[in-house]
Amino acid sequence: MRRLGVSGWIACTGAAIVSGIAHAQPDPSGIQFVTVGSPGNAPWTGGGLYTNHRGVVDYSYRIGKFEVTTSQWVEFMNAVFDRPASDRVLFVVHPAVWGAQSTTPNTPGGERWTASGTNAMLPVGGIDWRTCAIYCNWLCNGKSTDRSAFLSGAYDVSTFGYLNNGSLFTDQLTHSPGAQYWIPTTDEWLKAAHYDPNRYGTGQGGWWANANRSDTPPVYGPPGVLVNGQPSAANSDWDGFSFPGRNPFAVPLGAYNVTSAFGLYDTAGGTSEWTEGYTGFAGEPYPRDRLYDGSHWDDGAQGADMASSLGGNFPTYPGISLGLRIASAIPVPGPILGVAVASLWRLAARPRRLN
């Protein structure tokens, strides 16, 4: 993880120093992050082809409290598409389901969107892995509209390619060292969704089988209703036929009062979420699929919410069920701020003479 100077730390964290004290401000990405601590946690051992003995993360990191929202994706899509056709960014696909509406572009021939009200908090489905990677690059480069800002930062777009008649991909497998934002690794996602640092009491960590701080699958249904006498807890496996007048695609993120132990909403329901994980056949030089986790809107199998369950598909697959939750480094204050904080501590600890 890179160490930033004070000016860089302020830029990346939104921290402001007033009278020598650092005050947290919203992240410049516009994303609400939670911190996942307990480095060096025990692994998940409850089974699963790709998850058993996984989920160990030896460092603290941040991850989105919510999946990317429509308002966040609107800003990105406008930066990509409201520009001359000759300056378009390759590999970016339009989402299949989100809460945006088309509006007049600023550039002739461009495309532009807007989102307001509750639509701004709707999840974004139907985005492929490569589009997610380019979104991370754009965040890493301060949301610059320069075309180069989309091409590197977390992932090198020049590596995006195919082999073996398109069945294998050559994309950069993991995010670049020093990247501030990236697609979560499979271990990072698993830990954030299923690990609880106080599972067995204060400081006694352990794993939950499901993403709702339980070993029992969450109840699927619209928010605020009882399903077979149980309160609904996840936006999955229901529709307007089973609940007339309701629409699962119109449920905003955070509508269920259910989180992981680290404070993540909608790890079950909404969209399944891409990770950096990958898989393929033994002996092949490149992988075949990227991995994703969590249940989605029309997922009928509650087993998808279990720590032992993962899905996978080609990185250009823009399935309606697939979305994204961003991971991020924890910004580290530079030496100048460290000196200021140390000075403040010494002042606070200095004995005072009383008259």
C-alpha positions as a printed Julia matrix, in Angstrom:
355×3 Matrix{Float64}:
   0.0     0.0     0.0
   1.44    3.37   -0.96
   2.15    6.06    1.64
   0.79    9.46    0.73
   2.03   12.86    1.79
  -0.37   15.18    3.58
  -1.63   16.84    0.41
  -2.18   13.46   -1.24
  -3.84   12.07    1.87
  -6.21   15.01    2.06
  -7.04   14.61   -1.63
  -7.72   10.88   -1.33
  -9.61   10.87    1.97
 -11.24   14.25    2.01
  -9.61   14.89    5.38
  -9.29   18.52    6.35
  -6.98   19.92    9.03
  -8.6    22.58   11.17
  -6.63   23.92   14.12
  -4.26   20.97   13.74
  -7.02   18.31   13.91
  -7.89   15.97   11.02
 -11.6    15.86   10.2
 -12.97   13.06    7.98
 -14.84   14.21    4.9
 -16.64   12.18    2.21
 -14.35   10.14    0.0
 -13.64   11.92   -3.31
 -15.02    8.9    -5.17
 -18.46    9.66   -3.74
 -18.6     6.12   -2.33
 -19.46    5.38    1.3
 -16.87    2.94    2.62
 -16.7     0.76    5.69
 -13.42   -0.52    7.09
 -12.77   -4.25    7.27
 -10.24   -4.92   10.01
  -9.19   -8.01   11.97
  -6.2    -8.73    9.71
  -4.96  -12.32    9.69
  -8.41  -13.77   10.41
  -9.07  -17.51   10.32
 -10.29  -18.94    6.99
 -13.76  -20.17    6.11
 -13.8   -23.96    6.52
 -17.45  -24.71    5.85
 -16.94  -26.16    2.37
 -17.24  -24.9    -1.19
 -15.17  -25.71   -4.28
 -13.71  -22.2    -4.57
 -14.21  -20.85   -1.05
 -13.16  -23.56    1.41
 -10.09  -22.38    3.36
 -10.41  -18.97    1.71
 -11.33  -15.55    3.08
  -8.07  -14.84    4.92
  -7.0   -11.21    4.51
  -3.8   -10.11    6.23
  -4.44   -6.35    6.04
  -7.19   -3.86    6.75
  -9.03   -2.38    3.78
 -12.19   -0.52    2.88
 -15.16   -1.74    0.88
 -18.36   -0.07   -0.29
 -21.19    0.06    2.22
 -23.46   -0.36   -0.8
 -23.15   -1.7    -4.32
 -22.42    1.05   -6.81
 -25.54    3.21   -7.09
 -27.27    4.58  -10.15
 -26.12    8.13   -9.35
 -22.49    6.97   -9.13
 -22.77    5.04  -12.37
 -24.45    7.97  -14.14
 -21.4    10.13  -13.44
 -19.12    7.46  -14.9
 -21.27    6.76  -17.96
 -21.56   10.47  -18.75
 -17.77   10.76  -18.61
 -17.42    7.8   -20.98
 -20.15    8.5   -23.5
 -20.75   12.27  -23.52
 -17.69   12.87  -25.69
 -16.83   12.85  -29.39
 -17.23    9.49  -31.12
 -13.56    9.61  -32.08
 -12.64    9.75  -28.38
 -14.83    6.92  -27.06
 -13.53    4.44  -24.52
 -13.49    0.8   -25.61
 -14.89   -2.12  -23.58
 -17.49   -0.08  -21.65
 -21.02   -1.5   -21.88
 -24.35    0.12  -21.04
 -26.03   -1.34  -17.94
 -29.14   -3.44  -18.43
 -31.02   -2.3   -15.31
 -30.57    0.94  -13.39
 -32.52    4.03  -12.37
 -31.19    6.53  -14.93
 -33.06    8.45  -17.63
 -31.59    9.76  -20.88
 -31.07   13.48  -21.2
 -29.58   15.91  -23.72
 -25.83   15.34  -24.15
 -23.3    18.17  -23.97
 -21.46   16.77  -26.99
 -23.12   16.31  -30.41
 -23.55   12.59  -30.98
 -22.83   11.77  -27.36
 -25.01   10.15  -24.72
 -25.93   11.44  -21.3
 -28.1    10.36  -18.36
 -29.5    11.7   -15.12
 -31.0    10.19  -11.98
 -33.04   11.78   -9.22
 -35.03   10.91   -6.14
 -35.08    7.28   -5.08
 -33.79    6.28   -8.51
 -30.38    7.6    -7.53
 -29.99    4.77   -4.98
 -31.1     1.94   -7.25
 -28.49   -0.76   -7.91
 -26.87   -1.17  -11.32
 -27.17   -4.52  -13.07
 -25.88   -5.81  -16.38
 -22.29   -4.56  -16.24
 -19.43   -6.8   -17.25
 -16.12   -7.24  -15.43
 -14.11   -5.13  -17.87
 -16.44   -2.18  -17.48
 -16.0    -2.49  -13.71
 -12.22   -2.46  -14.14
 -12.39    0.71  -16.23
 -14.6     2.33  -13.6
 -11.88    1.61  -11.03
  -9.27    3.2   -13.31
 -11.4     6.32  -13.6
 -11.73    6.57   -9.82
  -7.99    6.08   -9.38
  -7.38    9.01  -11.72
  -9.63   11.43   -9.88
 -12.57   11.06  -12.3
 -10.67   12.86  -15.03
 -12.44   13.01  -18.38
  -9.16   12.6   -20.24
  -9.32    9.36  -22.21
  -6.12    8.08  -20.6
  -7.81    8.16  -17.19
  -9.91    5.14  -18.18
  -7.07    3.03  -19.52
  -4.9     2.37  -16.47
  -4.67    2.99  -12.74
  -6.01   -0.24  -11.28
  -6.03   -2.39  -14.45
  -4.14   -2.05  -17.74
  -6.77   -2.05  -20.47
  -4.12   -2.9   -23.08
  -4.03   -6.42  -21.58
  -7.71   -7.06  -22.38
  -7.75   -9.78  -25.01
  -8.78  -13.31  -25.98
  -7.16  -16.65  -26.78
  -8.33  -20.1   -27.86
 -11.2   -18.85  -30.03
 -12.39  -16.52  -27.3
 -12.66  -19.07  -24.5
  -9.69  -17.68  -22.55
  -8.91  -14.09  -21.53
  -5.59  -12.3   -21.14
  -6.75   -9.45  -18.85
  -4.49   -8.29  -16.02
  -5.44  -10.71  -13.27
  -5.09   -8.56  -10.15
  -5.11   -4.81   -9.52
  -1.89   -2.86   -9.79
   0.14   -2.23   -6.63
  -0.68    1.2    -5.23
  -4.16    1.36   -6.77
  -6.55    3.28   -4.5
  -9.72    1.58   -5.81
 -10.25   -1.9    -7.26
 -12.68   -4.78   -7.73
 -12.6    -6.74   -4.45
 -10.6    -9.94   -4.38
 -12.62  -13.07   -3.64
 -11.05  -13.22   -0.17
 -11.87   -9.56    0.52
 -15.49  -10.01   -0.55
 -15.96  -13.22    1.44
 -14.52  -11.7     4.59
 -16.53   -8.48    4.34
 -19.78  -10.39    3.81
 -19.41  -13.41    6.08
 -16.71  -12.91    8.71
 -17.63  -11.48   12.12
 -14.78  -10.36   14.41
 -17.11  -10.89   17.39
 -18.92  -14.0    16.2
 -18.4   -15.84   19.5
 -18.1   -12.86   21.81
 -15.95   -9.76   22.04
 -12.75  -10.3    20.08
 -13.63  -13.91   19.24
 -14.02  -13.98   15.5
 -15.75  -16.51   13.31
 -17.77  -17.03   10.16
 -21.47  -16.94    9.35
 -22.65  -19.35    6.67
 -24.94  -16.72    5.18
 -24.51  -13.07    4.34
 -27.1   -11.9     6.88
 -25.07  -12.64   10.05
 -26.79  -15.98   10.33
 -26.35  -19.64    9.52
 -29.9   -19.59    8.14
 -30.58  -18.18    4.64
 -32.29  -14.78    4.56
 -35.98  -14.54    3.77
 -36.53  -13.25    0.23
 -39.25  -10.69   -0.4
 -40.07   -6.97   -0.7
 -38.8    -4.78    2.14
 -41.12   -4.37    5.07
 -43.31   -7.44    4.45
 -43.71  -10.79    6.19
 -43.07  -13.93    4.16
 -44.51  -17.03    5.82
 -44.49  -15.09    9.06
 -40.85  -14.03    8.74
 -39.64  -10.48    7.95
 -38.09  -10.2     4.5
 -34.35   -9.58    4.46
 -33.14   -9.7     0.85
 -34.23   -8.45   -2.57
 -34.26  -11.75   -4.42
 -36.6   -14.43   -5.79
 -39.83  -12.44   -5.86
 -41.75  -10.47   -8.49
 -44.89   -8.46   -9.16
 -46.96  -11.61   -9.58
 -46.23  -12.91   -6.09
 -46.44   -9.39   -4.63
 -48.82   -7.34   -6.82
 -47.85   -3.71   -7.25
 -44.27   -4.37   -6.17
 -41.18   -4.37   -8.38
 -37.85   -5.86   -7.25
 -35.96   -3.62   -9.68
 -37.4    -0.53   -7.97
 -36.06   -1.34   -4.47
 -33.28    1.08   -3.49
 -30.07   -0.1    -1.88
 -30.21   -0.08    1.91
 -33.95   -0.77    2.02
 -33.48   -3.8     4.3
 -32.28   -3.28    7.85
 -29.8    -6.14    7.47
 -26.03   -5.84    7.18
 -22.93   -7.96    7.43
 -20.9    -7.7    10.63
 -18.75   -5.03    8.97
 -21.82   -3.0     7.9
 -22.35   -3.98    4.25
 -25.89   -3.71    2.91
 -27.39   -5.96    0.22
 -24.69   -8.62    0.09
 -27.75  -10.82   -0.48
 -30.14   -9.57   -3.16
 -29.9    -6.7    -5.61
 -27.1    -7.82   -7.9
 -24.48  -10.5    -7.62
 -21.12   -8.75   -7.36
 -17.98   -9.27   -9.43
 -14.73  -10.08   -7.69
 -11.15  -10.19   -8.9
 -11.13  -13.97   -8.54
 -10.72  -16.17  -11.6
 -10.77  -19.81  -12.56
 -10.04  -22.09  -15.5
  -8.96  -25.56  -16.49
  -5.7   -27.08  -15.27
  -2.93  -26.82  -17.84
  -4.4   -23.85  -19.73
  -2.2   -20.75  -19.85
  -4.99  -18.26  -19.06
  -8.28  -18.39  -17.1
 -11.79  -18.8   -18.47
 -14.0   -17.04  -15.91
 -14.11  -14.25  -13.35
 -15.85  -15.07  -10.08
 -18.79  -13.25   -8.5
 -20.66  -13.69   -5.23
 -24.01  -13.01   -3.6
 -27.58  -13.62   -4.74
 -29.42  -11.33   -7.15
 -32.89  -10.06   -8.04
 -34.19  -13.16   -9.8
 -32.03  -15.76   -8.06
 -34.24  -18.56   -6.78
 -31.54  -20.5    -4.94
 -30.95  -19.28   -1.4
 -27.72  -21.26   -1.43
 -26.24  -18.36   -3.42
 -26.07  -16.41   -0.17
 -23.84  -19.0     1.47
 -20.11  -18.55    1.99
 -19.59  -21.86    0.2
 -21.21  -20.61   -3.03
 -19.62  -18.65   -5.89
 -20.54  -18.01   -9.51
 -18.37  -17.34  -12.52
 -18.52  -16.1   -16.11
 -16.41  -14.58  -18.86
 -15.31  -10.98  -18.09
 -17.3    -9.62  -21.04
 -20.56  -11.23  -19.89
 -23.0    -8.39  -19.02
 -25.68  -10.48  -17.32
 -28.61   -8.53  -15.9
 -27.81   -9.98  -12.47
 -24.19   -8.73  -12.27
 -23.06   -5.58  -10.46
 -20.18   -4.22   -8.42
 -19.06   -3.21   -4.93
 -15.79   -1.24   -4.79
 -12.78   -2.02   -2.58
 -10.3     0.64   -1.54
  -7.06    1.13    0.34
  -7.13    2.84    3.71
  -5.37    6.19    3.2
  -2.35    6.64    5.45
  -1.49   10.09    6.84
   1.88   11.44    5.81
   4.73   12.38    8.15
   3.76   16.04    8.52
   0.32   15.17    9.83
   1.91   12.49   12.01
   4.11   15.15   13.58
   1.1    17.41   14.09
  -0.88   14.63   15.75
   2.1    13.72   17.95
   2.48   17.37   18.93
  -1.18   17.59   19.84
  -0.83   14.45   21.96
   2.15   15.91   23.79
   0.27   19.14   24.41
  -2.69   17.22   25.76
  -0.44   15.13   28.0
   1.63   18.07   29.31
   0.93   18.86   32.99
  -0.91   22.12   33.48
  -0.03   24.63   36.17
  -3.07   25.57   38.17
  -3.37   28.97   39.79
